[in-house]
mmCIF file of C-alpha atoms in Angstrom:
data_model
loop_
_atom_site.group_PDB
_atom_site.id
_atom_site.type_symbol
_atom_site.label_atom_id
_atom_site.label_comp_id
_atom_site.label_asym_id
_atom_site.label_seq_id
_atom_site.Cartn_x
_atom_site.Cartn_y
_atom_site.Cartn_z
ATOM 1 C CA MET A 9 332.791 234.910 160.582
ATOM 2 C CA THR A 10 333.436 231.313 159.552
ATOM 3 C CA ARG A 11 333.854 230.921 155.797
ATOM 4 C CA VAL A 12 332.674 227.911 153.822
ATOM 5 C CA ASN A 13 334.025 226.837 150.466
ATOM 6 C CA GLN A 14 331.874 226.206 147.397
ATOM 7 C CA SER A 15 331.545 222.449 147.918
ATOM 8 C CA GLU A 16 330.541 222.886 151.554
ATOM 9 C CA TRP A 17 327.979 225.469 150.512
ATOM 10 C CA GLN A 18 326.436 223.042 148.022
ATOM 11 C CA VAL A 19 326.194 220.400 150.744
ATOM 12 C CA LEU A 20 324.485 222.868 153.073
ATOM 13 C CA LYS A 21 322.026 223.850 150.356
ATOM 14 C CA SER A 22 321.245 220.184 149.680
ATOM 15 C CA LEU A 23 320.649 219.532 153.363
ATOM 16 C CA GLN A 24 318.424 222.589 153.613
ATOM 17 C CA LYS A 25 316.376 221.425 150.626
ATOM 18 C CA ALA A 26 316.068 217.908 152.054
ATOM 19 C CA PHE A 27 314.967 219.290 155.412
ATOM 20 C CA ARG A 28 312.245 221.377 153.772
ATOM 21 C CA ARG A 29 310.911 218.229 152.102
ATOM 22 C CA LEU A 30 310.970 216.319 155.356
ATOM 23 C CA ARG A 31 309.036 219.094 157.084
ATOM 24 C CA LEU A 32 306.250 218.534 154.564
ATOM 25 C CA PHE A 33 306.391 214.767 154.591
ATOM 26 C CA PHE A 34 306.555 213.994 158.304
ATOM 27 C CA PRO A 35 303.435 215.857 159.428
ATOM 28 C CA PHE A 36 301.549 214.305 156.531
ATOM 29 C CA LEU A 37 302.390 210.827 157.816
ATOM 30 C CA PHE A 38 301.839 211.863 161.425
ATOM 31 C CA ILE A 39 298.274 212.850 160.590
ATOM 32 C CA LEU A 40 297.684 209.595 158.750
ATOM 33 C CA VAL A 41 299.042 207.435 161.535
ATOM 34 C CA SER A 42 298.305 209.024 164.892
ATOM 35 C CA ILE A 43 295.029 210.857 164.293
ATOM 36 C CA THR A 44 293.099 208.279 162.298
ATOM 37 C CA CYS A 45 294.527 205.052 163.700
ATOM 38 C CA PHE A 46 295.722 204.098 160.248
ATOM 39 C CA GLY A 47 292.533 205.088 158.489
ATOM 40 C CA VAL A 48 291.834 208.299 156.604
ATOM 41 C CA ALA A 49 292.736 211.717 157.955
ATOM 42 C CA PRO A 50 289.768 214.098 158.137
ATOM 43 C CA LEU A 51 290.391 217.156 156.016
ATOM 44 C CA SER A 52 289.548 219.485 158.879
ATOM 45 C CA LEU A 53 292.522 218.072 160.773
ATOM 46 C CA LEU A 54 294.751 218.354 157.740
ATOM 47 C CA ARG A 55 293.928 222.053 157.542
ATOM 48 C CA ALA A 56 294.960 222.531 161.156
ATOM 49 C CA ALA A 57 298.256 220.653 160.810
ATOM 50 C CA ASP A 58 301.437 222.566 161.542
ATOM 51 C CA SER A 59 303.597 222.124 158.463
ATOM 52 C CA ASN A 60 306.712 222.808 160.560
ATOM 53 C CA ALA A 61 306.044 220.063 163.104
ATOM 54 C CA ILE A 62 308.020 216.836 163.026
ATOM 55 C CA SER A 63 306.837 213.803 164.965
ATOM 56 C CA PRO A 64 308.748 210.584 165.619
ATOM 57 C CA GLN A 65 305.481 208.731 164.970
ATOM 58 C CA ALA A 66 305.534 210.068 161.419
ATOM 59 C CA GLN A 67 308.119 207.473 160.486
ATOM 60 C CA SER A 68 305.518 204.717 160.935
ATOM 61 C CA LEU A 69 302.932 203.399 158.496
ATOM 62 C CA PRO A 70 299.966 201.153 159.187
ATOM 63 C CA LEU A 71 301.203 197.693 160.089
ATOM 64 C CA GLY A 72 301.222 195.407 157.083
ATOM 65 C CA LEU A 73 301.713 198.057 154.391
ATOM 66 C CA PRO A 74 304.889 198.649 152.350
ATOM 67 C CA GLY A 75 306.679 201.979 152.104
ATOM 68 C CA LEU A 76 304.911 204.768 150.252
ATOM 69 C CA PRO A 77 305.952 205.591 146.671
ATOM 70 C CA LYS A 78 308.632 208.285 146.426
ATOM 71 C CA TRP A 79 306.312 210.874 144.899
ATOM 72 C CA VAL A 80 304.227 210.977 148.084
ATOM 73 C CA SER A 81 307.133 212.665 149.884
ATOM 74 C CA THR A 82 306.452 215.833 147.877
ATOM 75 C CA VAL A 83 302.733 215.970 148.705
ATOM 76 C CA THR A 84 301.634 218.937 150.835
ATOM 77 C CA THR A 85 298.644 219.318 153.112
ATOM 78 C CA SER A 86 297.246 222.058 150.874
ATOM 79 C CA GLN A 87 297.293 219.629 147.939
ATOM 80 C CA ILE A 88 295.516 216.997 150.037
ATOM 81 C CA GLU A 89 292.866 219.489 151.127
ATOM 82 C CA LEU A 90 292.305 220.609 147.543
ATOM 83 C CA GLY A 91 292.117 217.004 146.357
ATOM 84 C CA GLY A 92 289.511 216.236 148.999
ATOM 85 C CA LYS A 93 287.368 219.158 147.888
ATOM 86 C CA LEU A 94 287.572 217.949 144.287
ATOM 87 C CA PHE A 95 286.824 214.348 145.282
ATOM 88 C CA PHE A 96 283.519 215.279 146.927
ATOM 89 C CA ASP A 97 282.503 217.992 144.443
ATOM 90 C CA ARG A 98 279.525 217.165 142.203
ATOM 91 C CA GLY A 99 280.415 220.195 140.129
ATOM 92 C CA LEU A 100 283.127 218.173 138.421
ATOM 93 C CA SER A 101 280.446 216.289 136.478
ATOM 94 C CA PHE A 102 278.818 217.757 133.382
ATOM 95 C CA ASN A 103 275.376 218.210 134.963
ATOM 96 C CA ASN A 104 276.558 218.820 138.560
ATOM 97 C CA THR A 105 275.079 215.570 139.887
ATOM 98 C CA LEU A 106 277.998 213.151 140.335
ATOM 99 C CA SER A 107 281.221 213.242 142.335
ATOM 100 C CA CYS A 108 284.047 210.743 142.716
ATOM 101 C CA SER A 109 282.711 209.940 146.182
ATOM 102 C CA MET A 110 279.350 208.780 144.840
ATOM 103 C CA CYS A 111 280.940 205.640 143.369
ATOM 104 C CA HIS A 112 283.714 205.412 145.981
ATOM 105 C CA LEU A 113 281.835 205.936 149.224
ATOM 106 C CA PRO A 114 283.896 206.463 152.404
ATOM 107 C CA GLU A 115 281.421 204.380 154.418
ATOM 108 C CA ASP A 116 281.898 201.488 151.958
ATOM 109 C CA ALA A 117 285.700 201.426 152.201
ATOM 110 C CA PHE A 118 285.790 203.852 149.257
ATOM 111 C CA ALA A 119 284.027 201.290 147.065
ATOM 112 C CA SER A 120 280.265 200.935 146.632
ATOM 113 C CA THR A 121 277.925 198.337 148.068
ATOM 114 C CA GLN A 122 274.877 200.089 146.608
ATOM 115 C CA SER A 123 274.720 198.157 143.327
ATOM 116 C CA ALA A 124 276.539 195.436 141.425
ATOM 117 C CA ARG A 125 277.894 197.945 138.936
ATOM 118 C CA SER A 126 278.255 201.666 139.346
ATOM 119 C CA VAL A 127 275.518 204.027 138.230
ATOM 120 C CA GLY A 128 276.688 206.949 136.140
ATOM 121 C CA MET A 129 275.312 209.903 134.231
ATOM 122 C CA GLU A 130 271.505 210.019 134.077
ATOM 123 C CA GLY A 131 271.219 206.642 135.788
ATOM 124 C CA ARG A 132 273.206 204.671 133.231
ATOM 125 C CA THR A 133 274.578 201.368 134.457
ATOM 126 C CA LEU A 134 278.342 201.276 134.012
ATOM 127 C CA GLN A 135 280.315 198.305 132.828
ATOM 128 C CA ARG A 136 282.034 197.372 136.078
ATOM 129 C CA ASN A 137 281.912 197.358 139.844
ATOM 130 C CA ALA A 138 283.650 200.247 141.627
ATOM 131 C CA PRO A 139 286.846 198.971 143.317
ATOM 132 C CA THR A 140 288.020 200.199 146.700
ATOM 133 C CA LEU A 141 290.385 203.180 146.728
ATOM 134 C CA LEU A 142 291.918 202.217 150.069
ATOM 135 C CA ASN A 143 295.655 201.705 149.508
ATOM 136 C CA VAL A 144 295.284 202.665 145.829
ATOM 137 C CA VAL A 145 298.525 204.641 146.190
ATOM 138 C CA PHE A 146 300.433 201.340 146.055
ATOM 139 C CA GLN A 147 298.906 200.183 142.759
ATOM 140 C CA GLU A 148 301.126 200.439 139.703
ATOM 141 C CA MET A 149 298.296 199.499 137.320
ATOM 142 C CA LEU A 150 294.856 201.054 137.718
ATOM 143 C CA PHE A 151 291.309 200.006 136.787
ATOM 144 C CA HIS A 152 290.229 196.369 136.528
ATOM 145 C CA ASP A 153 292.019 196.071 133.188
ATOM 146 C CA GLY A 154 295.160 198.047 134.078
ATOM 147 C CA ARG A 155 294.611 200.674 131.412
ATOM 148 C CA GLU A 156 296.377 203.456 133.361
ATOM 149 C CA THR A 157 299.623 203.602 135.329
ATOM 150 C CA SER A 158 299.438 207.134 136.772
ATOM 151 C CA LEU A 159 297.163 207.933 139.697
ATOM 152 C CA ALA A 160 297.155 211.593 138.642
ATOM 153 C CA LEU A 161 296.197 210.864 135.030
ATOM 154 C CA GLN A 162 293.697 208.177 136.013
ATOM 155 C CA ALA A 163 291.210 210.779 137.222
ATOM 156 C CA TRP A 164 290.609 212.054 133.711
ATOM 157 C CA LEU A 165 289.116 208.790 132.447
ATOM 158 C CA PRO A 166 285.939 208.937 134.587
ATOM 159 C CA LEU A 167 285.831 212.731 134.260
ATOM 160 C CA LEU A 168 285.569 212.433 130.469
ATOM 161 C CA HIS A 169 283.700 209.136 130.054
ATOM 162 C CA PRO A 170 280.242 209.867 128.558
ATOM 163 C CA ASP A 171 278.537 207.412 130.922
ATOM 164 C CA GLU A 172 280.352 208.604 134.041
ATOM 165 C CA MET A 173 280.982 212.309 134.650
ATOM 166 C CA ALA A 174 280.524 213.133 130.975
ATOM 167 C CA ASN A 175 282.608 216.282 130.566
ATOM 168 C CA PRO A 176 282.921 216.925 126.814
ATOM 169 C CA SER A 177 286.624 217.803 126.959
ATOM 170 C CA ILE A 178 289.551 218.520 129.260
ATOM 171 C CA GLY A 179 289.452 222.194 128.376
ATOM 172 C CA TYR A 180 285.751 222.401 129.191
ATOM 173 C CA LEU A 181 286.242 221.184 132.762
ATOM 174 C CA ILE A 182 289.384 223.247 133.352
ATOM 175 C CA ALA A 183 287.509 226.375 132.262
ATOM 176 C CA ARG A 184 284.693 225.583 134.717
ATOM 177 C CA VAL A 185 287.123 225.105 137.582
ATOM 178 C CA LYS A 186 288.873 228.369 136.717
ATOM 179 C CA ASP A 187 285.525 230.174 136.997
ATOM 180 C CA ASP A 188 285.338 229.257 140.703
ATOM 181 C CA PRO A 189 287.221 231.857 142.823
ATOM 182 C CA ASP A 190 287.598 229.384 145.676
ATOM 183 C CA TYR A 191 289.348 226.893 143.415
ATOM 184 C CA VAL A 192 291.554 229.627 141.966
ATOM 185 C CA ARG A 193 292.725 230.443 145.491
ATOM 186 C CA LEU A 194 293.206 226.821 146.555
ATOM 187 C CA PHE A 195 295.122 225.847 143.420
ATOM 188 C CA ALA A 196 297.386 228.877 143.846
ATOM 189 C CA GLN A 197 298.159 227.752 147.402
ATOM 190 C CA ALA A 198 298.625 224.090 146.505
ATOM 191 C CA PHE A 199 300.588 224.597 143.287
ATOM 192 C CA PRO A 200 302.429 227.948 143.428
ATOM 193 C CA GLY A 201 303.358 229.168 139.979
ATOM 194 C CA ARG A 202 301.319 226.473 138.246
ATOM 195 C CA GLY A 203 297.682 227.135 139.069
ATOM 196 C CA ILE A 204 294.808 225.234 137.445
ATOM 197 C CA ASP A 205 295.678 222.892 134.610
ATOM 198 C CA PRO A 206 294.969 219.246 133.708
ATOM 199 C CA MET A 207 298.017 217.960 135.586
ATOM 200 C CA THR A 208 297.503 219.901 138.815
ATOM 201 C CA LEU A 209 293.858 218.840 138.966
ATOM 202 C CA GLY A 210 294.897 215.200 138.623
ATOM 203 C CA GLU A 211 297.779 215.610 141.064
ATOM 204 C CA ALA A 212 295.477 217.112 143.687
ATOM 205 C CA LEU A 213 293.094 214.157 143.433
ATOM 206 C CA ALA A 214 296.068 211.787 143.615
ATOM 207 C CA ALA A 215 297.354 213.615 146.702
ATOM 208 C CA PHE A 216 294.044 213.065 148.477
ATOM 209 C CA GLN A 217 293.883 209.413 147.430
ATOM 210 C CA SER A 218 297.415 208.867 148.723
ATOM 211 C CA THR A 219 296.015 209.430 152.230
ATOM 212 C CA LEU A 220 293.490 206.601 151.921
ATOM 213 C CA LEU A 221 295.550 204.047 153.811
ATOM 214 C CA SER A 222 294.217 201.035 155.667
ATOM 215 C CA GLY A 223 296.287 198.419 157.473
ATOM 216 C CA ASN A 224 296.772 197.178 161.030
ATOM 217 C CA SER A 225 294.144 194.479 160.596
ATOM 218 C CA ARG A 226 293.917 191.613 163.046
ATOM 219 C CA PHE A 227 295.768 189.527 160.475
ATOM 220 C CA ASP A 228 298.558 192.137 160.339
ATOM 221 C CA ARG A 229 298.873 192.128 164.099
ATOM 222 C CA TRP A 230 299.098 188.338 164.077
ATOM 223 C CA ARG A 231 301.376 187.914 161.062
ATOM 224 C CA PHE A 232 303.607 190.977 161.289
ATOM 225 C CA GLY A 233 303.093 192.134 164.867
ATOM 226 C CA GLY A 234 303.520 188.865 166.723
ATOM 227 C CA GLU A 235 300.127 188.988 168.490
ATOM 228 C CA GLU A 236 299.345 185.291 168.710
ATOM 229 C CA ASN A 237 295.815 185.861 169.983
ATOM 230 C CA ALA A 238 294.862 188.426 167.328
ATOM 231 C CA LEU A 239 293.256 185.660 165.241
ATOM 232 C CA SER A 240 290.820 182.985 166.305
ATOM 233 C CA GLU A 241 291.610 179.329 165.705
ATOM 234 C CA ALA A 242 289.131 179.271 162.804
ATOM 235 C CA GLU A 243 290.846 182.278 161.221
ATOM 236 C CA LYS A 244 294.254 180.653 161.602
ATOM 237 C CA ARG A 245 292.943 177.514 159.910
ATOM 238 C CA GLY A 246 291.540 179.765 157.201
ATOM 239 C CA PHE A 247 294.973 181.284 156.656
ATOM 240 C CA GLU A 248 296.510 177.832 156.269
ATOM 241 C CA LEU A 249 293.913 177.085 153.598
ATOM 242 C CA PHE A 250 294.501 180.482 151.961
ATOM 243 C CA ALA A 251 298.231 179.811 151.682
ATOM 244 C CA GLY A 252 297.926 176.082 151.051
ATOM 245 C CA LYS A 253 295.065 173.903 149.852
ATOM 246 C CA ALA A 254 292.954 176.728 148.398
ATOM 247 C CA ASN A 255 296.066 178.371 146.859
ATOM 248 C CA CYS A 256 294.583 181.880 147.110
ATOM 249 C CA ALA A 257 298.009 183.309 147.972
ATOM 250 C CA SER A 258 299.388 182.428 144.542
ATOM 251 C CA CYS A 259 297.578 185.533 143.227
ATOM 252 C CA HIS A 260 296.653 187.393 146.432
ATOM 253 C CA THR A 261 300.251 187.522 147.550
ATOM 254 C CA ILE A 262 301.756 188.040 151.011
ATOM 255 C CA ASP A 263 305.359 189.209 151.436
ATOM 256 C CA ASP A 264 307.610 188.684 154.435
ATOM 257 C CA ALA A 265 307.110 192.176 155.913
ATOM 258 C CA HIS A 266 303.873 193.394 154.342
ATOM 259 C CA ALA A 267 300.914 192.317 152.234
ATOM 260 C CA LEU A 268 298.839 194.027 149.571
ATOM 261 C CA PHE A 269 297.095 190.733 148.728
ATOM 262 C CA SER A 270 297.565 191.243 144.989
ATOM 263 C CA ASP A 271 300.267 190.274 142.522
ATOM 264 C CA SER A 272 298.953 193.004 140.168
ATOM 265 C CA LEU A 273 298.668 190.458 137.356
ATOM 266 C CA TYR A 274 295.682 189.547 135.184
ATOM 267 C CA TYR A 275 293.703 186.316 135.151
ATOM 268 C CA ASN A 276 290.636 184.905 133.469
ATOM 269 C CA THR A 277 288.558 183.553 136.347
ATOM 270 C CA GLY A 278 285.593 182.721 134.109
ATOM 271 C CA ILE A 279 283.403 185.611 135.230
ATOM 272 C CA GLY A 280 283.692 187.571 131.980
ATOM 273 C CA TYR A 281 282.892 184.567 129.818
ATOM 274 C CA ARG A 282 280.040 183.548 132.117
ATOM 275 C CA ALA A 283 278.374 186.931 131.532
ATOM 276 C CA LEU A 284 278.039 186.044 127.843
ATOM 277 C CA THR A 285 275.856 183.072 128.708
ATOM 278 C CA GLN A 286 273.423 184.999 130.894
ATOM 279 C CA LYS A 287 270.486 186.493 129.074
ATOM 280 C CA SER A 288 268.942 189.538 130.663
ATOM 281 C CA GLU A 289 265.223 190.027 131.199
ATOM 282 C CA SER A 290 263.232 190.761 128.054
ATOM 283 C CA TYR A 291 260.263 192.971 127.261
ATOM 284 C CA ASN A 292 257.631 192.537 124.582
ATOM 285 C CA ILE A 293 257.307 195.942 122.962
ATOM 286 C CA GLN A 294 254.498 196.773 120.563
ATOM 287 C CA LEU A 295 255.847 198.824 117.683
ATOM 288 C CA ALA A 296 252.538 199.034 115.821
ATOM 289 C CA ALA A 297 249.161 197.318 115.709
ATOM 290 C CA GLY A 298 249.872 193.610 115.629
ATOM 291 C CA VAL A 299 253.664 194.145 115.613
ATOM 292 C CA VAL A 300 255.367 193.022 118.843
ATOM 293 C CA VAL A 301 259.104 192.523 119.255
ATOM 294 C CA GLU A 302 261.099 191.034 122.117
ATOM 295 C CA VAL A 303 263.869 193.351 123.345
ATOM 296 C CA GLU A 304 266.410 192.579 126.068
ATOM 297 C CA SER A 305 266.181 194.946 129.018
ATOM 298 C CA ARG A 306 269.780 196.154 128.640
ATOM 299 C CA TYR A 307 268.693 197.973 125.478
ATOM 300 C CA VAL A 308 265.759 199.615 127.228
ATOM 301 C CA ASP A 309 266.511 200.184 130.906
ATOM 302 C CA ALA A 310 268.789 202.907 132.214
ATOM 303 C CA ILE A 311 269.817 200.435 134.930
ATOM 304 C CA SER A 312 269.979 197.053 133.242
ATOM 305 C CA GLY A 313 271.308 193.535 133.583
ATOM 306 C CA PRO A 314 274.552 191.832 132.504
ATOM 307 C CA VAL A 315 276.869 193.622 130.105
ATOM 308 C CA PRO A 316 277.956 190.949 127.601
ATOM 309 C CA ASN A 317 280.737 192.802 125.787
ATOM 310 C CA ASP A 318 283.366 193.277 128.524
ATOM 311 C CA ILE A 319 286.470 191.513 127.223
ATOM 312 C CA GLY A 320 288.797 192.598 130.022
ATOM 313 C CA ARG A 321 292.515 193.209 129.559
ATOM 314 C CA PHE A 322 292.253 192.132 125.903
ATOM 315 C CA ALA A 323 290.733 195.527 125.072
ATOM 316 C CA ILE A 324 294.011 197.130 126.209
ATOM 317 C CA THR A 325 296.634 194.703 124.888
ATOM 318 C CA LEU A 326 294.849 192.966 121.967
ATOM 319 C CA ASP A 327 296.614 189.850 123.223
ATOM 320 C CA GLU A 328 294.267 186.886 122.959
ATOM 321 C CA ARG A 329 295.678 185.505 126.213
ATOM 322 C CA ASP A 330 294.186 188.524 127.986
ATOM 323 C CA ARG A 331 290.609 187.958 126.857
ATOM 324 C CA TRP A 332 288.310 188.151 129.926
ATOM 325 C CA ALA A 333 291.347 188.646 132.175
ATOM 326 C CA TYR A 334 291.201 191.179 135.015
ATOM 327 C CA ARG A 335 293.679 192.463 137.577
ATOM 328 C CA THR A 336 293.928 190.627 140.882
ATOM 329 C CA PRO A 337 292.125 192.873 143.396
ATOM 330 C CA THR A 338 293.330 193.490 146.918
ATOM 331 C CA LEU A 339 291.591 191.549 149.676
ATOM 332 C CA ARG A 340 292.102 194.165 152.371
ATOM 333 C CA ASN A 341 288.723 195.236 153.801
ATOM 334 C CA VAL A 342 287.102 192.700 151.495
ATOM 335 C CA SER A 343 284.181 192.006 153.845
ATOM 336 C CA ARG A 344 283.133 195.654 153.433
ATOM 337 C CA THR A 345 283.185 195.851 149.637
ATOM 338 C CA GLU A 346 280.501 193.466 148.417
ATOM 339 C CA PRO A 347 279.371 192.651 145.760
ATOM 340 C CA TYR A 348 282.414 191.005 144.249
ATOM 341 C CA MET A 349 284.239 190.358 140.976
ATOM 342 C CA HIS A 350 284.836 192.988 138.302
ATOM 343 C CA ASP A 351 281.134 193.098 137.440
ATOM 344 C CA GLY A 352 279.713 192.729 140.942
ATOM 345 C CA SER A 353 278.041 189.487 139.911
ATOM 346 C CA ILE A 354 278.717 187.573 143.161
ATOM 347 C CA GLY A 355 277.017 188.992 146.213
ATOM 348 C CA THR A 356 278.744 187.454 149.243
ATOM 349 C CA LEU A 357 282.130 186.166 150.360
ATOM 350 C CA ASP A 358 280.600 182.736 150.925
ATOM 351 C CA ALA A 359 279.445 182.692 147.306
ATOM 352 C CA VAL A 360 282.881 183.780 146.047
ATOM 353 C CA VAL A 361 284.563 180.961 147.965
ATOM 354 C CA GLU A 362 281.983 178.502 146.619
ATOM 355 C CA TYR A 363 282.579 179.725 143.046
ATOM 356 C CA TYR A 364 286.301 179.033 143.313
ATOM 357 C CA ASN A 365 285.704 175.801 145.211
ATOM 358 C CA GLU A 366 283.721 174.548 142.220
ATOM 359 C CA GLY A 367 286.549 175.488 139.879
ATOM 360 C CA GLY A 368 285.116 178.636 138.349
ATOM 361 C CA PHE A 369 283.065 178.618 135.165
ATOM 362 C CA ARG A 370 284.253 175.369 133.638
ATOM 363 C CA LYS A 371 282.665 176.013 130.225
ATOM 364 C CA ASP A 372 285.292 178.701 129.585
ATOM 365 C CA ARG A 373 288.080 176.916 127.714
ATOM 366 C CA SER A 374 290.453 179.846 128.246
ATOM 367 C CA LEU A 375 290.027 179.760 132.032
ATOM 368 C CA SER A 376 293.274 180.341 133.925
ATOM 369 C CA PRO A 377 294.947 177.000 134.758
ATOM 370 C CA LEU A 378 295.157 178.210 138.364
ATOM 371 C CA ILE A 379 291.363 177.972 138.603
ATOM 372 C CA LYS A 380 290.441 174.387 139.421
ATOM 373 C CA PRO A 381 288.107 172.577 141.850
ATOM 374 C CA LEU A 382 289.413 172.845 145.409
ATOM 375 C CA GLY A 383 287.492 170.155 147.245
ATOM 376 C CA LEU A 384 286.945 172.258 150.365
ATOM 377 C CA THR A 385 284.520 170.999 152.983
ATOM 378 C CA GLN A 386 281.849 173.284 154.428
ATOM 379 C CA ILE A 387 283.929 173.781 157.585
ATOM 380 C CA GLU A 388 286.975 174.675 155.492
ATOM 381 C CA ARG A 389 284.956 177.151 153.444
ATOM 382 C CA ASP A 390 283.674 178.754 156.645
ATOM 383 C CA ASP A 391 287.227 178.993 158.013
ATOM 384 C CA LEU A 392 288.441 180.612 154.800
ATOM 385 C CA VAL A 393 285.692 183.231 154.944
ATOM 386 C CA ALA A 394 286.523 183.878 158.604
ATOM 387 C CA PHE A 395 290.136 184.542 157.621
ATOM 388 C CA LEU A 396 289.073 186.964 154.880
ATOM 389 C CA VAL A 397 287.053 188.953 157.412
ATOM 390 C CA SER A 398 290.199 189.287 159.552
ATOM 391 C CA LEU A 399 291.758 191.398 156.766
ATOM 392 C CA ASP A 400 289.569 194.385 157.633
ATOM 393 C CA GLY A 401 291.810 197.243 158.726
ATOM 394 C CA ALA A 402 291.152 200.093 161.105
ATOM 395 C CA GLU A 403 287.914 201.912 160.297
ATOM 396 C CA ALA A 404 288.490 204.327 157.441
ATOM 397 C CA SER A 405 286.222 207.329 157.032
ATOM 398 C CA GLY A 406 286.176 210.279 154.683
ATOM 399 C CA THR A 407 285.185 213.811 155.513
ATOM 400 C CA GLN A 408 283.407 215.927 152.962
ATOM 401 C CA ASN A 409 285.137 219.206 152.321
ATOM 402 C CA LYS A 410 282.406 221.816 152.279
#
């Protein structure tokens, strides 16, 4: 028998450990890439995946996307399956009516086109528009104001918010999940030796969201894949405007080998300040005989008009320079995620381009200096919109885990 010394044995153990990790990571990517054409892997297929299989295709990612964060290499298919079940489960809300997927709809690129701002517990209008979750795994700062940096911890904010899923405490929800035998089994499989706790619940949801990848758009095939005919002439002119005269690329950045179309920084585009100037509809309410008062609808309606008190990143940093500033959103799949802006106050891409063409809301003295009139002609505006539509990636679809 061949003998190995201690140092050689340590090397062998390290290689064995690395190989076990690769066996988990490669099939995960293979499912993402080859089965869904760079969209979202159906959970039924994830269940059927052979965790011991290794595919050469697994080393690829959707064209136009950067490498995945290191933590994704430890994600297992059982964690993804569990995260999908949690994502679509209304039982995670206090009154069993809301799930994550009801604000982040698979058919709407994991955003919501149903209303300007999301609708939460008992029909309450939330403060902001639901952003897309496609490619959220690449974001280092989460929410419109960047209040969270961990995708696993992020889940607890909507789970506990009184207007969203309204759970009274972390312990309350964990106890409910522990009462479900199916979840007890799935957590034991996904997190051996750990089971159900606040971190594993968040990590499971993060695991599922890490599969929501979308790239390989016509723009990607033109820019990064060398397909000259992937874009029309109008779309190519739109790109030149995007990178040049319109200066969109100063915030919606494009790198040499990939593009997330966001610099992950925060800017005041005038939308937050503009909301302060818009008065919502009013009602005349009779309090008593001969006593009538005028009340704005936002104080009466469950689903109401503009929310005037959203101060953006300032609420997180208390830095006056961040007042009404919001994170630069991605533009991937942007034609599928209307309405736009952090509050959903602009309904179409044409209207967004027109807003920036006019220089934003000029009455806002703290408007970012990058926001200024562009002087685009109608043809140029049409070309720019055409380019934005070319950023739609391969169709992404979610599968409810029943």
